[in-house]
Every structure is written in C-alpha cells, then in structure tokens.
C-alpha positions as protocol buffer text, in pm:
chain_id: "A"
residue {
  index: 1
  type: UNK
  ca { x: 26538 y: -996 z: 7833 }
}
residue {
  index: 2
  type: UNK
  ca { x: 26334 y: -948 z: 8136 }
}
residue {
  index: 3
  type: UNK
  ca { x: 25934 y: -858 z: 8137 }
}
residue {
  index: 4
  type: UNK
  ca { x: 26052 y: -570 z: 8358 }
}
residue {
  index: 5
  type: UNK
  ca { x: 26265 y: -390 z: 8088 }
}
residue {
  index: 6
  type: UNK
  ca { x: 26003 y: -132 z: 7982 }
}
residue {
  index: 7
  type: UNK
  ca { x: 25993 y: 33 z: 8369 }
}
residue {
  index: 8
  type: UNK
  ca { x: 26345 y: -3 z: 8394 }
}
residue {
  index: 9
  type: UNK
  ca { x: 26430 y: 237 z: 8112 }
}
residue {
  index: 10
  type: UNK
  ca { x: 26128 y: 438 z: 8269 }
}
residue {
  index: 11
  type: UNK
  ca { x: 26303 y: 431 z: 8569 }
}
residue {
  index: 12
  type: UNK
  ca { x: 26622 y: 585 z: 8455 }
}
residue {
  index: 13
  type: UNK
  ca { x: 26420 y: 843 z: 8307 }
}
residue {
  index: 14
  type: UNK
  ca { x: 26291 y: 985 z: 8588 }
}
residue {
  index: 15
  type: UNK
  ca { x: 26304 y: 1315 z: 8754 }
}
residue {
  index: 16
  type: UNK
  ca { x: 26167 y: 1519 z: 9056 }
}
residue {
  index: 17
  type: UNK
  ca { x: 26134 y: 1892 z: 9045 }
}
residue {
  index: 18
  type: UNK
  ca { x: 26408 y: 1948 z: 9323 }
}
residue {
  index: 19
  type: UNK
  ca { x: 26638 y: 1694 z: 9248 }
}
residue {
  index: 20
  type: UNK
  ca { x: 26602 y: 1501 z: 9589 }
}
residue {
  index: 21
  type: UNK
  ca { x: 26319 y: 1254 z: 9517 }
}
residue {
  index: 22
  type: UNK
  ca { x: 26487 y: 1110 z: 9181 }
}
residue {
  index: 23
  type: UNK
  ca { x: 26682 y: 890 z: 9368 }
}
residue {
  index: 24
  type: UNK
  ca { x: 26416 y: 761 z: 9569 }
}
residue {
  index: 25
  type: UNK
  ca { x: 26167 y: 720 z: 9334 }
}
residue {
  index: 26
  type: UNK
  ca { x: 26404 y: 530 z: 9081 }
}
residue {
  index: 27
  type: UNK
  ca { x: 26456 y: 339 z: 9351 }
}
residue {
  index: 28
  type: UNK
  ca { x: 26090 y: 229 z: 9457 }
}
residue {
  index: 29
  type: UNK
  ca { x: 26053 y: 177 z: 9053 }
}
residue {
  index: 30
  type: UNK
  ca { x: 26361 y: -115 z: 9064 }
}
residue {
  index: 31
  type: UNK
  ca { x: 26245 y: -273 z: 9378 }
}
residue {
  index: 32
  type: UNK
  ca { x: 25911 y: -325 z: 9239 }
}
residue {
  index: 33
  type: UNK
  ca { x: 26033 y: -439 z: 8902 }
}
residue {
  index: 34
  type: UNK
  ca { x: 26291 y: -700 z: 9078 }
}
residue {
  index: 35
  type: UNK
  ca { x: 25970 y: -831 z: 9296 }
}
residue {
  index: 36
  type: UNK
  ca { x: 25784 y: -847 z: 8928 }
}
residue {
  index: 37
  type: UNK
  ca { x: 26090 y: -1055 z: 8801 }
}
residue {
  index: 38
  type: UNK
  ca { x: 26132 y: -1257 z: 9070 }
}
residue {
  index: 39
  type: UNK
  ca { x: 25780 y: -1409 z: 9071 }
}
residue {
  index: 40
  type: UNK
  ca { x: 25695 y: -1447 z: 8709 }
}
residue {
  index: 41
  type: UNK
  ca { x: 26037 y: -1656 z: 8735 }
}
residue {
  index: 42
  type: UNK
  ca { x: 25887 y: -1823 z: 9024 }
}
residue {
  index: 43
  type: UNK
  ca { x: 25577 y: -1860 z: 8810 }
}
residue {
  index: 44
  type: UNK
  ca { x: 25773 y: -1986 z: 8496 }
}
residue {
  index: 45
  type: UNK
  ca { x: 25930 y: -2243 z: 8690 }
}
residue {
  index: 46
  type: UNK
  ca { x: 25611 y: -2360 z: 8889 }
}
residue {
  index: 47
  type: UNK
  ca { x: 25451 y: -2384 z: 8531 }
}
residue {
  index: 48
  type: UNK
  ca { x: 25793 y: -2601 z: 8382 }
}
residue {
  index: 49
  type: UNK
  ca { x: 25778 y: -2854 z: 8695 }
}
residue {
  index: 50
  type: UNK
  ca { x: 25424 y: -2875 z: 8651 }
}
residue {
  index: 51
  type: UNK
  ca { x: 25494 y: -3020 z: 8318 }
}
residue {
  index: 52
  type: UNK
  ca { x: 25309 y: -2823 z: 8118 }
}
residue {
  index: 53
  type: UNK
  ca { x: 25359 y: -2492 z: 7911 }
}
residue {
  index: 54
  type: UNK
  ca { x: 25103 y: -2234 z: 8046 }
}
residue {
  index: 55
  type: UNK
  ca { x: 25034 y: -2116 z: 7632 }
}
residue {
  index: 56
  type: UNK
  ca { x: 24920 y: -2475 z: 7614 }
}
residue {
  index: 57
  type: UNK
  ca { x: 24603 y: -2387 z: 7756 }
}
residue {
  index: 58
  type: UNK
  ca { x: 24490 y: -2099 z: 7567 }
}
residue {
  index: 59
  type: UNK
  ca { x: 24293 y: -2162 z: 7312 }
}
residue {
  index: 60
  type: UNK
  ca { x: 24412 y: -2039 z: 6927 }
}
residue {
  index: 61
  type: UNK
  ca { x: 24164 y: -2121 z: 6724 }
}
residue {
  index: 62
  type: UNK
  ca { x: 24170 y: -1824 z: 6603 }
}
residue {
  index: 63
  type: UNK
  ca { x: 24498 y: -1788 z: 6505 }
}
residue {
  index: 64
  type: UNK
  ca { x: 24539 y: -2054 z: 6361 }
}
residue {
  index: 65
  type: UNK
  ca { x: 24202 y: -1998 z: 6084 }
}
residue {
  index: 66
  type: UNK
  ca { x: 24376 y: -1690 z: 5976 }
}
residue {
  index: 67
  type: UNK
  ca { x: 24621 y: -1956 z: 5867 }
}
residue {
  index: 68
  type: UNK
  ca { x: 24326 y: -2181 z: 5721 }
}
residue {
  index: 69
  type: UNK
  ca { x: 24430 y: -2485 z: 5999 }
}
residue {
  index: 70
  type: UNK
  ca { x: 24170 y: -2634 z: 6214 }
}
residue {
  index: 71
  type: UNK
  ca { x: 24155 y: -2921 z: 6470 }
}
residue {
  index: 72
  type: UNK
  ca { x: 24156 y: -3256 z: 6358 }
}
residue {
  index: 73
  type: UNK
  ca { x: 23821 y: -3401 z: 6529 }
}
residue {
  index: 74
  type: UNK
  ca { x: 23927 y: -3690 z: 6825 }
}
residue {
  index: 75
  type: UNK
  ca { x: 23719 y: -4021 z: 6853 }
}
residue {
  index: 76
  type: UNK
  ca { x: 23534 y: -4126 z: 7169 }
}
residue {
  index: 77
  type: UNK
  ca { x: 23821 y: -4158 z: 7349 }
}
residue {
  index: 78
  type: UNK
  ca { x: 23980 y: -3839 z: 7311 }
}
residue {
  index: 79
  type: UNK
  ca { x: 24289 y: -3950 z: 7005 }
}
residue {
  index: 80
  type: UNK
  ca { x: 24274 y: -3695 z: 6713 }
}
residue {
  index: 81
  type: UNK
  ca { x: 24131 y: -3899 z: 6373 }
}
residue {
  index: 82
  type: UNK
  ca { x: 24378 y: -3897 z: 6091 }
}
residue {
  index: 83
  type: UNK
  ca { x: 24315 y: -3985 z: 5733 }
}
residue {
  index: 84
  type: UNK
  ca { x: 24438 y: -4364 z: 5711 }
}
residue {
  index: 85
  type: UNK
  ca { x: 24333 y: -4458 z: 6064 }
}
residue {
  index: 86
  type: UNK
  ca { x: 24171 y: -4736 z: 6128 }
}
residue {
  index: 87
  type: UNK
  ca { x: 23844 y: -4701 z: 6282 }
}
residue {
  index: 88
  type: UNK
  ca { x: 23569 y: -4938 z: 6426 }
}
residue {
  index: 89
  type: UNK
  ca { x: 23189 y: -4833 z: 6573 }
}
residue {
  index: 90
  type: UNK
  ca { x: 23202 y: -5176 z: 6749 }
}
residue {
  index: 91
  type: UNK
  ca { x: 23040 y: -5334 z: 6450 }
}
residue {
  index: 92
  type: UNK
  ca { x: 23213 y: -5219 z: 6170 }
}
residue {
  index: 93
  type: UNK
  ca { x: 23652 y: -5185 z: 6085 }
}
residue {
  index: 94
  type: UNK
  ca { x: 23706 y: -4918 z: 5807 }
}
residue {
  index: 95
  type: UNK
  ca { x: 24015 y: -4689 z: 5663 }
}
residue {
  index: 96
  type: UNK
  ca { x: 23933 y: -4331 z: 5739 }
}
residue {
  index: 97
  type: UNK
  ca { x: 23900 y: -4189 z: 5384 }
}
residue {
  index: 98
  type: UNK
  ca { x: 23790 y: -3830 z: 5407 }
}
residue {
  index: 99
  type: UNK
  ca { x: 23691 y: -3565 z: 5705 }
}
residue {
  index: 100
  type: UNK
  ca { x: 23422 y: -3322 z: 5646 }
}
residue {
  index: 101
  type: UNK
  ca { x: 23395 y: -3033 z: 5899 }
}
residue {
  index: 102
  type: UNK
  ca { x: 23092 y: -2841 z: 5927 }
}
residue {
  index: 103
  type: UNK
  ca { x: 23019 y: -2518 z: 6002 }
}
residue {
  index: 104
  type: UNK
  ca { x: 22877 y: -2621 z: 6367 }
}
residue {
  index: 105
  type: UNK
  ca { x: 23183 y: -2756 z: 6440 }
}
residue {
  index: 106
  type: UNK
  ca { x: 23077 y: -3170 z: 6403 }
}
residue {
  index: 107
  type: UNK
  ca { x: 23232 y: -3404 z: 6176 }
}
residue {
  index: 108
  type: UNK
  ca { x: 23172 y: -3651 z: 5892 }
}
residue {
  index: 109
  type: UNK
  ca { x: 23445 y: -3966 z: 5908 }
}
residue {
  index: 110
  type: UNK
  ca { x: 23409 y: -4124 z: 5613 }
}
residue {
  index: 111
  type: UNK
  ca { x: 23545 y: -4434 z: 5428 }
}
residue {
  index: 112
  type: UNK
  ca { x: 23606 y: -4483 z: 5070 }
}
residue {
  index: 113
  type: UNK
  ca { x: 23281 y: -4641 z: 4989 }
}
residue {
  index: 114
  type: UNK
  ca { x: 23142 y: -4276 z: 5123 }
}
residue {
  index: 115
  type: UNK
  ca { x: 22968 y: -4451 z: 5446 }
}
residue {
  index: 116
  type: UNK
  ca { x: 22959 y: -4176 z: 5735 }
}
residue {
  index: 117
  type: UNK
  ca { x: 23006 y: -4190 z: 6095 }
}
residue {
  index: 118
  type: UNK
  ca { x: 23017 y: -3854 z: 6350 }
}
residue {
  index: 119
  type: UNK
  ca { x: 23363 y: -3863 z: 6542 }
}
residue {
  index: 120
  type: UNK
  ca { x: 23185 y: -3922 z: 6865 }
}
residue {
  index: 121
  type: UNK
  ca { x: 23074 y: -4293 z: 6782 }
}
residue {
  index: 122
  type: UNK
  ca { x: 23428 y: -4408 z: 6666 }
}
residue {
  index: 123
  type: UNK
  ca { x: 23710 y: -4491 z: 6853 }
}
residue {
  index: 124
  type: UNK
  ca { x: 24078 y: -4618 z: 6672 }
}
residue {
  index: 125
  type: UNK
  ca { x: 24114 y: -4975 z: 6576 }
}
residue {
  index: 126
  type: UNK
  ca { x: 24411 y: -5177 z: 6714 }
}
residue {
  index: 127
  type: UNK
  ca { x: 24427 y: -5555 z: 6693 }
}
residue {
  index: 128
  type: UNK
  ca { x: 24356 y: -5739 z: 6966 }
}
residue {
  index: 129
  type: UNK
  ca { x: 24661 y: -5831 z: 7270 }
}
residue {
  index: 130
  type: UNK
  ca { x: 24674 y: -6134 z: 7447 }
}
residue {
  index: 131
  type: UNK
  ca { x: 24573 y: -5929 z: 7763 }
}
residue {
  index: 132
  type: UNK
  ca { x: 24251 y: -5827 z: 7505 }
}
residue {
  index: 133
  type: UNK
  ca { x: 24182 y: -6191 z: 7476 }
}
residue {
  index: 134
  type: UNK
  ca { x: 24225 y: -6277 z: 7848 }
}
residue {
  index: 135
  type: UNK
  ca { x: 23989 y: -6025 z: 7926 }
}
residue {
  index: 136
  type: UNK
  ca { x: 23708 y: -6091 z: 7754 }
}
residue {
  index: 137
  type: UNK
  ca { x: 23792 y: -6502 z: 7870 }
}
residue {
  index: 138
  type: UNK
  ca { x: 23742 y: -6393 z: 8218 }
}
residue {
  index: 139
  type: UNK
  ca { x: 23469 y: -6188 z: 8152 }
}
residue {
  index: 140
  type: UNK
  ca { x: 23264 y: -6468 z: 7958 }
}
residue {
  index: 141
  type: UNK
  ca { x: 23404 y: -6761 z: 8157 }
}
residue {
  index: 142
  type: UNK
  ca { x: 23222 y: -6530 z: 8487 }
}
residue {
  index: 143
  type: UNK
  ca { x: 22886 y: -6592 z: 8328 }
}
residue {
  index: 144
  type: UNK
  ca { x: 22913 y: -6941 z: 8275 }
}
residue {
  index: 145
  type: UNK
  ca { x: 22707 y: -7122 z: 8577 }
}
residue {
  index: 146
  type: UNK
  ca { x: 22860 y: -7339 z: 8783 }
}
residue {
  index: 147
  type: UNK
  ca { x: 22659 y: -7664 z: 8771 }
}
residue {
  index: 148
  type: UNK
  ca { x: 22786 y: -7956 z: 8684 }
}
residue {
  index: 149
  type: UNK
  ca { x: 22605 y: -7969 z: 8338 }
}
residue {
  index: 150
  type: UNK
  ca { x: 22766 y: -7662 z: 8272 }
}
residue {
  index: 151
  type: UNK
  ca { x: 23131 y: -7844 z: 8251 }
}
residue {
  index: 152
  type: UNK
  ca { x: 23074 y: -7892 z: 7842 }
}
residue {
  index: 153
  type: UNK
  ca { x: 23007 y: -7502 z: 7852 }
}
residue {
  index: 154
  type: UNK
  ca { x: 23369 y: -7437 z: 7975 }
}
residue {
  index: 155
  type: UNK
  ca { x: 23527 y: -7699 z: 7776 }
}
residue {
  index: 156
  type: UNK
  ca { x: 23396 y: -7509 z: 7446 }
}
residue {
  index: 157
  type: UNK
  ca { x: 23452 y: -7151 z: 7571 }
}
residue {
  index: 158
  type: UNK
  ca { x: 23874 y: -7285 z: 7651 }
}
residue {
  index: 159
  type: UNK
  ca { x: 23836 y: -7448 z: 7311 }
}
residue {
  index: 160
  type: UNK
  ca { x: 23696 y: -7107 z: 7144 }
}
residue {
  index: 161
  type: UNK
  ca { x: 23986 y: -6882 z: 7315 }
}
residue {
  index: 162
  type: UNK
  ca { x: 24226 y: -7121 z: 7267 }
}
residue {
  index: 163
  type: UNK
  ca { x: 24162 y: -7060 z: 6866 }
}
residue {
  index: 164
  type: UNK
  ca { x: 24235 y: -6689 z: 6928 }
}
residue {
  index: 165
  type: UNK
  ca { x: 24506 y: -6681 z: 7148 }
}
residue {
  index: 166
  type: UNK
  ca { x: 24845 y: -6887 z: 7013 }
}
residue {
  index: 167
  type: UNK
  ca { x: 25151 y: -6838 z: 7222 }
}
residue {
  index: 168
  type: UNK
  ca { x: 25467 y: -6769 z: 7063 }
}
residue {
  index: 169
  type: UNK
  ca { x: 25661 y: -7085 z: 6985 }
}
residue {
  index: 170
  type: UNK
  ca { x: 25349 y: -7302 z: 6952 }
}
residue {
  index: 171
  type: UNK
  ca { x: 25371 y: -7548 z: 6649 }
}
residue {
  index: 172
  type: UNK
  ca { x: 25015 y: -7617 z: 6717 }
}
C-alpha cells in the first residue's frame, strides 16, 4: 500500500470538459504522486539506517492514559525504576517496594518499611566490579602524600583493598 493511493484513484477519476486535458492532467497527478513515493521511501529508509523508528519520538502520553498506562519514573541516571530494583541514595541500599505518582508528575520510591525517596536522588544498585574497586584504589591511593612517613599510609590502603578485591582462584 503506498501513501499515494488516495490521489491515484483521484487520478483515474478525472476529467476535462473537452476530453483533451484528461490525459494530461492524470498525468501531472502520477508524476507528482511517484515523486511523493519516492521520497517518503527515501525518508523511511534514512529513518531505518538511522536506527531509530521516527514514531519513537512522538510523545503518547496520551494515548496511552486512555489505556490507564503511564511511564515508569527513571533514576538519576536515566534507567526506568521497577518494583524489586535495588536502589541506593549513596547512603542507603533498599528493595523498591511501591511507586506513587502524583498528579505533578514527581514520584514517591518507596521501600517496605514506607521510607520515601523522589526518583531524581536514586540511581540502581549493582554490586561492586573489580574495575569498581580499582577505581576508587587509584582514586584514594592519588591523595595519599608522597613523603616518606606516608609509606605506612599505602601499606594500609593495599591492605584495605586487598580485603575487597579477591581474585578468582585465590585460596587466601
């Protein structure tokens, strides 16, 4: 089915008073629907290779309330919160136990002891990777000094990451 259909038909529908100009104008009618074909399939195919669906960016909010479905709210870094997620606020770990939209559009994340946090000041909980734990060893071994006193001060922060970090294979 082509988005040209509709002038088509029209097109084989129409009719001059003298019989001379159907021809013609039918004609002018097809030319401009092939051009009209031609680059929404140019445009259908730019929008494919782009990787992305051009209805993806209209919003239906709408449509989907007349259904009674709304967006799940997203944490600080953008990942749509789920009942059972794990959460943290940087302080606190906790089981996401209940959403609560409001009518301004915010959100109450709540756990099952009924403690609340807005969806902007969470982000999802995932244990910590090695590359975690080298990380933040870099980062505190760079504000270490380097004096010579400060030796001690390394060997406890290797001691301290070496409790957190066990490679696989290590009886120790």
């Amino acid at each position: 089915m082509s988005i040209t259909d509709e002038l088509r038909k029209i097109a084989t529908k129409t009719e001059c008073a003298n019989g001379r100009c159907e021809k013609l104008y039918r004609g002018d009618l097809e030319h401009i629907a092939d051009r009209i074909d031609a680059e929404h399939e140019r445009q259908c195919a730019e929008s494919w290779m782009r990787g992305h669906d051009a209805w993806a960016a209209i919003d239906r909010s709408d449509e989907m309330a007349e259904h009674g479905w709304i967006r799940l709210p997203k944490d600080a870094d953008g990942v749509p919160i789920r009942v059972g997620d794990v959460l943290t606020d940087g302080e606190y770990k906790f089981k996401v136990f209940e959403l609560a939209a409001f009518g301004d559009g915010s959100w109450s994340i709540r756990n099952e002891d009924g403690n609340a946090w807005a969806a902007c000041d969470v982000t999802h909980h995932h244990e910590p990777t090695v590359e975690d734990v080298l990380r933040e060893f870099a980062s505190a071994y760079d504000r270490i000094g380097g004096e010579d006193d400060e030796h001690q001060k390394y060997l406890n922060l290797i001691a301290e990451f070496a409790a957190k970090l066990r490679l696989a294979g290590d009886a120790e």
